[in-house]
Coordinates of C-alpha atoms and ligand atoms in Angstrom, one line a residue:
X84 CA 91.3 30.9 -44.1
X85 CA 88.9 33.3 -46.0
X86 CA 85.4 33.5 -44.6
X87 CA 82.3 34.5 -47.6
X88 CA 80.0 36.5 -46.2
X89 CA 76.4 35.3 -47.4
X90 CA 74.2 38.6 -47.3
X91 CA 71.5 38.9 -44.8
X92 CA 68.1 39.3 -46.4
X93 CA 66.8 40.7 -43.3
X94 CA 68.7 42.4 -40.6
X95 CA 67.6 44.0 -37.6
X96 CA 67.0 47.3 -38.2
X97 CA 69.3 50.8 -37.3
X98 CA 66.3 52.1 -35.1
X99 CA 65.7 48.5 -33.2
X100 CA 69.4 47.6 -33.0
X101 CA 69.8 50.9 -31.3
X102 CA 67.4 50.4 -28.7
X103 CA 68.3 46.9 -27.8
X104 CA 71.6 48.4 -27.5
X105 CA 70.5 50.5 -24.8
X106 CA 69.8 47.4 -22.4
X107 CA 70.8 44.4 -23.5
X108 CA 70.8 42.3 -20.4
X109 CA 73.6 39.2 -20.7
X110 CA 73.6 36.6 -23.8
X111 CA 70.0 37.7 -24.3
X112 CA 70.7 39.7 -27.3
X113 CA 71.9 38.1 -30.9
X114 CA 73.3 39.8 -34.1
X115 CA 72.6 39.4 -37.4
X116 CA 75.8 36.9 -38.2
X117 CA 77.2 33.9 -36.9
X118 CA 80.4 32.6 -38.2
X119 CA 80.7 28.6 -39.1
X120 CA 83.3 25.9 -40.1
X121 CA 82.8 22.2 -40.6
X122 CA 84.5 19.4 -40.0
X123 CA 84.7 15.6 -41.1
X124 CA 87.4 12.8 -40.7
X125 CA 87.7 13.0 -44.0
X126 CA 87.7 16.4 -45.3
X127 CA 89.3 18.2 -42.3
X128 CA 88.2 22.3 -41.6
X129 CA 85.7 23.0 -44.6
X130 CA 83.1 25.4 -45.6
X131 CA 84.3 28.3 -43.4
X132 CA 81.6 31.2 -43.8
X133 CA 80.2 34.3 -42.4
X134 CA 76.4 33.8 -42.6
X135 CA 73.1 35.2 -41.1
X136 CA 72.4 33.8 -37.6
X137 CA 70.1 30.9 -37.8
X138 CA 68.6 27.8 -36.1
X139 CA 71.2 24.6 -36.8
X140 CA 69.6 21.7 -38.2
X141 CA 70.6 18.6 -36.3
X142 CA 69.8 14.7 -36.6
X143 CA 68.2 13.6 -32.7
X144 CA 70.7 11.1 -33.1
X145 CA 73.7 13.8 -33.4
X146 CA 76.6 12.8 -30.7
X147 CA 76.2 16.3 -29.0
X148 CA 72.7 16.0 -27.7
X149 CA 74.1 12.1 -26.4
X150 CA 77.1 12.2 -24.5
X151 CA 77.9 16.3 -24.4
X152 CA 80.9 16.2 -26.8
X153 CA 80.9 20.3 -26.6
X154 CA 83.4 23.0 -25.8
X155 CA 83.2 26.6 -26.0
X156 CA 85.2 30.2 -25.5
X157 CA 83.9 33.0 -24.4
X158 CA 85.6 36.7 -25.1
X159 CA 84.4 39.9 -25.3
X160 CA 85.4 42.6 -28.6
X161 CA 85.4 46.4 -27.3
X162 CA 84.6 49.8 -29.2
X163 CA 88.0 51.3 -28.6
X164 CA 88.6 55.3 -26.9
X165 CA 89.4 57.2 -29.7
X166 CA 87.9 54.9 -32.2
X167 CA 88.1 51.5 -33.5
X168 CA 87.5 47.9 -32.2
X169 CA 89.6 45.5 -30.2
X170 CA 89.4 41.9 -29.4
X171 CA 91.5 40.9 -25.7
X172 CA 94.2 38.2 -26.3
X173 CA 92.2 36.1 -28.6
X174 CA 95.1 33.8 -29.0
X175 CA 94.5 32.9 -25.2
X176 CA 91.1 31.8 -26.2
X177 CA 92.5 30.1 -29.5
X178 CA 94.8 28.1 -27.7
X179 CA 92.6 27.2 -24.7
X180 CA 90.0 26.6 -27.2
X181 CA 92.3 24.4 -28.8
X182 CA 93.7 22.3 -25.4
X183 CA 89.5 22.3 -24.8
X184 CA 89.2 20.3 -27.8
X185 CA 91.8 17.5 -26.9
X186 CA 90.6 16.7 -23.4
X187 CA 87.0 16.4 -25.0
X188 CA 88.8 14.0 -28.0
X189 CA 87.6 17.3 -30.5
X190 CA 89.9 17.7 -33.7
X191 CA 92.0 20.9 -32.8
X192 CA 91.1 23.5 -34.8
X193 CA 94.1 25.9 -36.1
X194 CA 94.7 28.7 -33.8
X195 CA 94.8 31.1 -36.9
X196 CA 91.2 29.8 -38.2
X197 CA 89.4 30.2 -34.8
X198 CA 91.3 33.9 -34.5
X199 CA 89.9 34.5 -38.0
X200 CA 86.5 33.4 -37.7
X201 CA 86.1 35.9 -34.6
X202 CA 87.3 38.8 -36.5
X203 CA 85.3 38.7 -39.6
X204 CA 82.1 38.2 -37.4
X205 CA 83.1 41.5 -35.1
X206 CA 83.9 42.9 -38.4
X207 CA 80.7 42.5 -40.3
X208 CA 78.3 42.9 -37.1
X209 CA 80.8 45.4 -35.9
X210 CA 77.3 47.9 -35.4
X211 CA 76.2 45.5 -32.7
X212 CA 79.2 46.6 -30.6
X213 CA 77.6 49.0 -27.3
X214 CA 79.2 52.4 -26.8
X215 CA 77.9 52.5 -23.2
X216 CA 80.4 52.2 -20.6
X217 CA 81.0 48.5 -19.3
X218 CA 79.4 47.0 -22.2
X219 CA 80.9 44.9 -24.8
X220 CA 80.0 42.5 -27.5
X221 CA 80.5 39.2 -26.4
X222 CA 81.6 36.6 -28.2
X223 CA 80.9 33.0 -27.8
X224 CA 82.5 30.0 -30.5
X225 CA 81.8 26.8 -29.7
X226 CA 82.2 23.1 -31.4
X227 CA 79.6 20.2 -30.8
X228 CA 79.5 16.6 -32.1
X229 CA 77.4 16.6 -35.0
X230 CA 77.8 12.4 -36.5
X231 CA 74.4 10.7 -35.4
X232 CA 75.5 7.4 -34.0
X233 CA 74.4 5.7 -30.8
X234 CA 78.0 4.4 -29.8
X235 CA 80.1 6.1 -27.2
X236 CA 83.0 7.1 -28.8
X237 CA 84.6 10.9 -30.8
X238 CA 82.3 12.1 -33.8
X239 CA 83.6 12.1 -37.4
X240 CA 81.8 15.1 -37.7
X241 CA 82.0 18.5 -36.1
X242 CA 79.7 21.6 -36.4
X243 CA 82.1 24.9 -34.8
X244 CA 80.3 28.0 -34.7
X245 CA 80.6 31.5 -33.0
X246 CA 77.7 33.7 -32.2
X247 CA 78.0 36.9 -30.7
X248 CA 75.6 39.2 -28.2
X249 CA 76.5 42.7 -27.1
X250 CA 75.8 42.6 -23.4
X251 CA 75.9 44.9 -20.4
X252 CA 77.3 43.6 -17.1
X253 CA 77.2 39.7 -15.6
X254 CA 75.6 41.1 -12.5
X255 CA 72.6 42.7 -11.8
X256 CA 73.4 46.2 -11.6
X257 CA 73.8 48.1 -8.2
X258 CA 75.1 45.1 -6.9
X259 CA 78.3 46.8 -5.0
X260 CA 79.4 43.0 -4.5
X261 CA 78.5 39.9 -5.1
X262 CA 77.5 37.0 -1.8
X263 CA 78.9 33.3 -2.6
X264 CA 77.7 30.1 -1.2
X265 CA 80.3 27.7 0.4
X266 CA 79.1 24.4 -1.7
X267 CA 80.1 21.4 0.3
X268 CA 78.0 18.7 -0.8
X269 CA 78.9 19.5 -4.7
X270 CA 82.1 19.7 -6.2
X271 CA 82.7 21.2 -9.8
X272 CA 85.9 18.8 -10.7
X273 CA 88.3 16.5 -9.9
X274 CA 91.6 15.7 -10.9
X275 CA 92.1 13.9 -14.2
X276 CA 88.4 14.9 -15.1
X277 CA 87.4 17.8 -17.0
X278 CA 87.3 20.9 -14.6
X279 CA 90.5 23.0 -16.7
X280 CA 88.5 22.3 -20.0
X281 CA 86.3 24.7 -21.1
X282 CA 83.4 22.7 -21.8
X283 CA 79.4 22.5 -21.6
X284 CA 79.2 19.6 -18.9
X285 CA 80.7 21.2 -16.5
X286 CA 78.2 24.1 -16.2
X287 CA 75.3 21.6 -16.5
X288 CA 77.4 20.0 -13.5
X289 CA 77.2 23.4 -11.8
X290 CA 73.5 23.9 -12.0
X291 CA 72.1 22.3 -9.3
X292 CA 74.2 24.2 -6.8
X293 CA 73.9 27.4 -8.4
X294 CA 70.1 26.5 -7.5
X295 CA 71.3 26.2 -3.9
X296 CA 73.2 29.4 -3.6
X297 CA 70.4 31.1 -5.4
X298 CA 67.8 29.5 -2.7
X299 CA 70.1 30.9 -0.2
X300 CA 69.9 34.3 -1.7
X301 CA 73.6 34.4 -2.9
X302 CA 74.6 35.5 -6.5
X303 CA 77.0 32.1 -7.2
X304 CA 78.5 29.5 -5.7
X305 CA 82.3 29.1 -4.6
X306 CA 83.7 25.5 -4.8
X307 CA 86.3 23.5 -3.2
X308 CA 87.9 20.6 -3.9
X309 CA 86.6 17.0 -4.3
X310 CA 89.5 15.4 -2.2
X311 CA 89.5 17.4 1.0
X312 CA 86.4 19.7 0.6
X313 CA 88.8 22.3 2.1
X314 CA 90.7 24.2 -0.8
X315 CA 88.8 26.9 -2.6
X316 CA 88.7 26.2 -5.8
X317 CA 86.5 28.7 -8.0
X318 CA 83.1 29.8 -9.2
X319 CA 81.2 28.1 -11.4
X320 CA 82.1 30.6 -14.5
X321 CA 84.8 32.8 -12.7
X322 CA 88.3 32.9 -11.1
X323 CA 88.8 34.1 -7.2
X324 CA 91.3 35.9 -6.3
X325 CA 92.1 37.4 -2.0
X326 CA 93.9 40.4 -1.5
X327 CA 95.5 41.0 2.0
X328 CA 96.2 43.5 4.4
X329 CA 100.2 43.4 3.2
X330 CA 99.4 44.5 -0.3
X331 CA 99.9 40.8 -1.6
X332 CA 97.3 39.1 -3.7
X333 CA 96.6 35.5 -3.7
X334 CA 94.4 32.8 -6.2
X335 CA 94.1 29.1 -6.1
X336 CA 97.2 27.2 -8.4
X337 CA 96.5 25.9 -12.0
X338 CA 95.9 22.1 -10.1
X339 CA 94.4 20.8 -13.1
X340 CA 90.4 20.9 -11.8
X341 CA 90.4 25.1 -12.5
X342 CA 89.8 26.7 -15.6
X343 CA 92.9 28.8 -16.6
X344 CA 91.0 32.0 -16.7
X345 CA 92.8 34.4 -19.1
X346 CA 91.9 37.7 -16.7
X347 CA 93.3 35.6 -14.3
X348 CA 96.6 35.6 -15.7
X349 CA 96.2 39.2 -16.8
X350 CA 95.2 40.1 -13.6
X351 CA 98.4 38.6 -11.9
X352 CA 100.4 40.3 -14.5
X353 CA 98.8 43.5 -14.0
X354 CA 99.3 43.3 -10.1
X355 CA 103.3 42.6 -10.5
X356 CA 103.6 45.2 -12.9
X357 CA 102.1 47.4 -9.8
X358 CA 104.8 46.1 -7.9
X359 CA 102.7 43.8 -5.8
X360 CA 103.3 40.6 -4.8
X361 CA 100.9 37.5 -6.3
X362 CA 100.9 34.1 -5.3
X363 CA 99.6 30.8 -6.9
X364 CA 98.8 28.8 -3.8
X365 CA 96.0 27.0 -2.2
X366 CA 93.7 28.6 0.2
X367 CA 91.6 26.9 2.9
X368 CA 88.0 27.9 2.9
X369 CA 88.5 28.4 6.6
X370 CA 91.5 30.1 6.4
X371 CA 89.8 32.6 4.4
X372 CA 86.9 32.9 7.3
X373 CA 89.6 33.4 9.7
X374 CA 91.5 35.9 7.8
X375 CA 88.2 38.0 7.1
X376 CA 87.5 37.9 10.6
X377 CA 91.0 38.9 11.9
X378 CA 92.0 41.5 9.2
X379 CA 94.7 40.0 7.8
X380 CA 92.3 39.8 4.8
X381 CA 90.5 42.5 3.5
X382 CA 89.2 42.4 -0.1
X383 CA 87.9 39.5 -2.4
X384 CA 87.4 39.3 -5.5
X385 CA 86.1 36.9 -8.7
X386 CA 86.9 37.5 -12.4
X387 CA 86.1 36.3 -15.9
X388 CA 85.6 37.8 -19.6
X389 CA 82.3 37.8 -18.3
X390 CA 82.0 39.1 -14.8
X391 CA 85.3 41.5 -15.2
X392 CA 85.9 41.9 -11.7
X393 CA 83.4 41.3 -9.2
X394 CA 84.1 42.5 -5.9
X395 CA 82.7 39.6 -3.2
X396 CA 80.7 41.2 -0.4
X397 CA 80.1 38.1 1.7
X398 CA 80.4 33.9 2.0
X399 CA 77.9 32.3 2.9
X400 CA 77.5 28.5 3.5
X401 CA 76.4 25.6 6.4
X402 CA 79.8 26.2 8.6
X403 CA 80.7 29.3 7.4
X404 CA 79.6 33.0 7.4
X405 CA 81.7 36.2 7.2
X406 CA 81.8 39.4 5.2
X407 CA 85.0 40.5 3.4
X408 CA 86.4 44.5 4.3
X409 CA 83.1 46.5 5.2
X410 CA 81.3 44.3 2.0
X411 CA 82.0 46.3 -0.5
X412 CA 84.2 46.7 -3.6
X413 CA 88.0 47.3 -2.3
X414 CA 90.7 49.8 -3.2
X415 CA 93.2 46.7 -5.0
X416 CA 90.3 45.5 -6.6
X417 CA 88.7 48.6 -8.1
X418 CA 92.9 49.2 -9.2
X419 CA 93.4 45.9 -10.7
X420 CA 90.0 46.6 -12.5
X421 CA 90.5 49.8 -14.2
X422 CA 93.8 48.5 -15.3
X423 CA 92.7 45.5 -17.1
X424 CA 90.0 47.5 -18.2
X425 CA 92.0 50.6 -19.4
X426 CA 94.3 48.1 -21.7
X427 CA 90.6 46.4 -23.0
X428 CA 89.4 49.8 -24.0
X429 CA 92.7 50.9 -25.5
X430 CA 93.1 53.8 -22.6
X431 CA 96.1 52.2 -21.3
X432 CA 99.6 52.1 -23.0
X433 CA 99.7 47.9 -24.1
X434 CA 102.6 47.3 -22.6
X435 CA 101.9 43.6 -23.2
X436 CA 100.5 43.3 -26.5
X437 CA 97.4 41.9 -25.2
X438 CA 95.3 44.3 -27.4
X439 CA 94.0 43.0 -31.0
X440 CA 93.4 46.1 -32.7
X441 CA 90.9 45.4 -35.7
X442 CA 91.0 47.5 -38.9
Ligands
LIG767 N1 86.4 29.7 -14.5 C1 85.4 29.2 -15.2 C2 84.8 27.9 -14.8 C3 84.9 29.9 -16.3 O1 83.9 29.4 -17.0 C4 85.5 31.1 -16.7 C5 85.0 31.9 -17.8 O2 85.4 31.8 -18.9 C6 86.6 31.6 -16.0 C7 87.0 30.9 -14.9 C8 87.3 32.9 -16.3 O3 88.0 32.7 -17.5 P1 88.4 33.9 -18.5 O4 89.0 34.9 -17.6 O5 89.3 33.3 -19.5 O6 87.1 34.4 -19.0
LIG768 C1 82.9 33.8 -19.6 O1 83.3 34.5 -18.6 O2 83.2 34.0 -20.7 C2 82.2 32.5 -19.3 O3 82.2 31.7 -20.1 C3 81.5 32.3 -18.0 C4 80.1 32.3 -18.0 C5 79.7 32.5 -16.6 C6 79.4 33.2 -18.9

């Protein structure tokens, strides 16, 4: 599919671009472009385009703003060492994008479109990609229910749309590690709902304990599951992963109420490649307390396009309380880290062809 550009009559200027490049903050910061497809029952994918970034026009009545028909991706493009730009597996995020869509009753949209639409945006706003060390331009397509009709039931119509926003890191900076709250009078998902989708309802679903861990001076909240309030589950926007005295690394099985985080699975990759062992296996909140307190666990940490890797410092939560190692970012972690991040930033030989190298 061939996206049009439609020239911006105003862009941000070289000087001011520059500057907000300098601090961008997260998702606070927009360029010029968005890239845009529709779709109708009738007509299928049409009117692909590359245009400036702009407020949507939408009827009040428009199925999104009713009963959240909305999914989204998030990934992250990267000025290359020694020159050029990459994208990270975006075929992961095509097809999740795509699985996203049919648990939300979304018409899928082709793998090849969405991986198109991504590159011709980096492509034209590729200026708006930071040079600074740990930055990135993140990119976020999304689809929403655009039909205006009252009934519960799919849209005919479907707006999907990608914006993109060079950030800097997730977490405020200095943060060595990051302190979770136990949540165990909310839960993020259940089984047969919509916790491995990626969509908007969830994180509305998430808010009001984010609120509590934030009252409780954490940085996020840690969830468990719905049945047993025992198993740990993940983060409200990020994967968790435990690393143990032995070497071997260990995150919560792809159950069916977890996002299927792509660093996750890069992340286990990476860590067999390295010769360590990684499970897929449940893990019992209290477990993890004892483990922490015994030694037999010594580093934590969550991940996402996001977040990257955050080291976790300390849990926090009505029964339980314990630091992780001395609270501070760990030697597997800060390993499994720079070699995700040495492949992102082309450093690394690709040894998985995880790298989409853009002309
Ligand atoms: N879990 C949730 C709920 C998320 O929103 C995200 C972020 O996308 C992740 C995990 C990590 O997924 P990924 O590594 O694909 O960004
Ligand atoms: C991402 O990591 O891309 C997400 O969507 C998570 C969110 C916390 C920003």
């Amino acid at each position: 599919m061939h996206f049009p550009v439609e020239s911006h009559l105003c862009p941000v200027g070289e000087d001011q671009r520059e500057a907000l490049l300098q601090a961008p903050g997260f998702g606070q910061v927009f360029t010029d472009h968005m890239a845009t497809i529709r779709y109708s029952k009738n007509q299928g994918w049409y009117d692909a385009k590359i245009g400036p970034r702009q407020a949507l026009s939408l009827d009040p009545a428009a199925l999104v703003f009713h009963y959240a028909q909305e999914i989204y991706e998030g990934m992250k493009a990267y000025r290359l060492d020694g020159g050029g730009t990459g994208l990270f597996r975006p075929e992961a995020n095509a097809r999740r994008f795509r699985r996203s869509a049919a648990r939300l009753a979304m018409p899928p949209l082709p793998e090849e479109m969405f991986i198109e639409s991504v590159r011709a945006l980096v492509r034209v706003d590729n200026a708006w990609i930071p040079s600074t060390q740990g930055f990135a331009l993140y990119l976020r397509p999304f689809m929403i229910a655009t039909e205006s009709v009252l009934g519960v039931r799919a849209s005919a119509d479907y707006l999907y749309c990608v914006v993109a926003s060079p950030v800097g890191p997730y977490f405020r900076r200095g943060a060595a590690a990051v302190t979770l709250w136990v949540s165990d009078n909310f839960t993020r998902a259940a089984l047969g709902g919509t916790g491995d989708a990626k969509c908007g309802g969830n994180y509305a679903a998430s808010l009001a304990a984010q609120a509590e861990a934030i009252r409780e001076q954490c940085d996020q909240v840690i969830f468990l599951d719905a049945v047993e309030r025992r198993w740990i589950e993940e983060l409200g926007g990020m994967n968790v992963f435990f690393v143990f005295a032995d070497g071997s690394i260990q995150t919560p099985p792809l159950s069916g109420t977890i996002l299927a985080g792509i660093t996750r699975e890069s992340l286990i990759t990476l860590a067999r490649d390295m010769g360590l062992v990684a499970r897929e296996e449940p893990y019992a909140i209290d477990q993890w307390q004892d483990d922490a307190k015994s030694g037999r666990l010594l580093e934590s940490f969550a991940c996402g396009t996001a977040a990257v890797v955050a080291p976790i410092g300390e849990v926090k939560g009505r029964k339980h309380r314990f630091i992780i190692g001395d609270g501070g970012p760990g030697p597997i972690t800060e390993r499994l880290k720079s070699a995700l991040t040495d492949i992102q930033l082309g450093r690394a030989p690709d040894t998985h062809s995880w790298l989409d190298r853009l002309a």
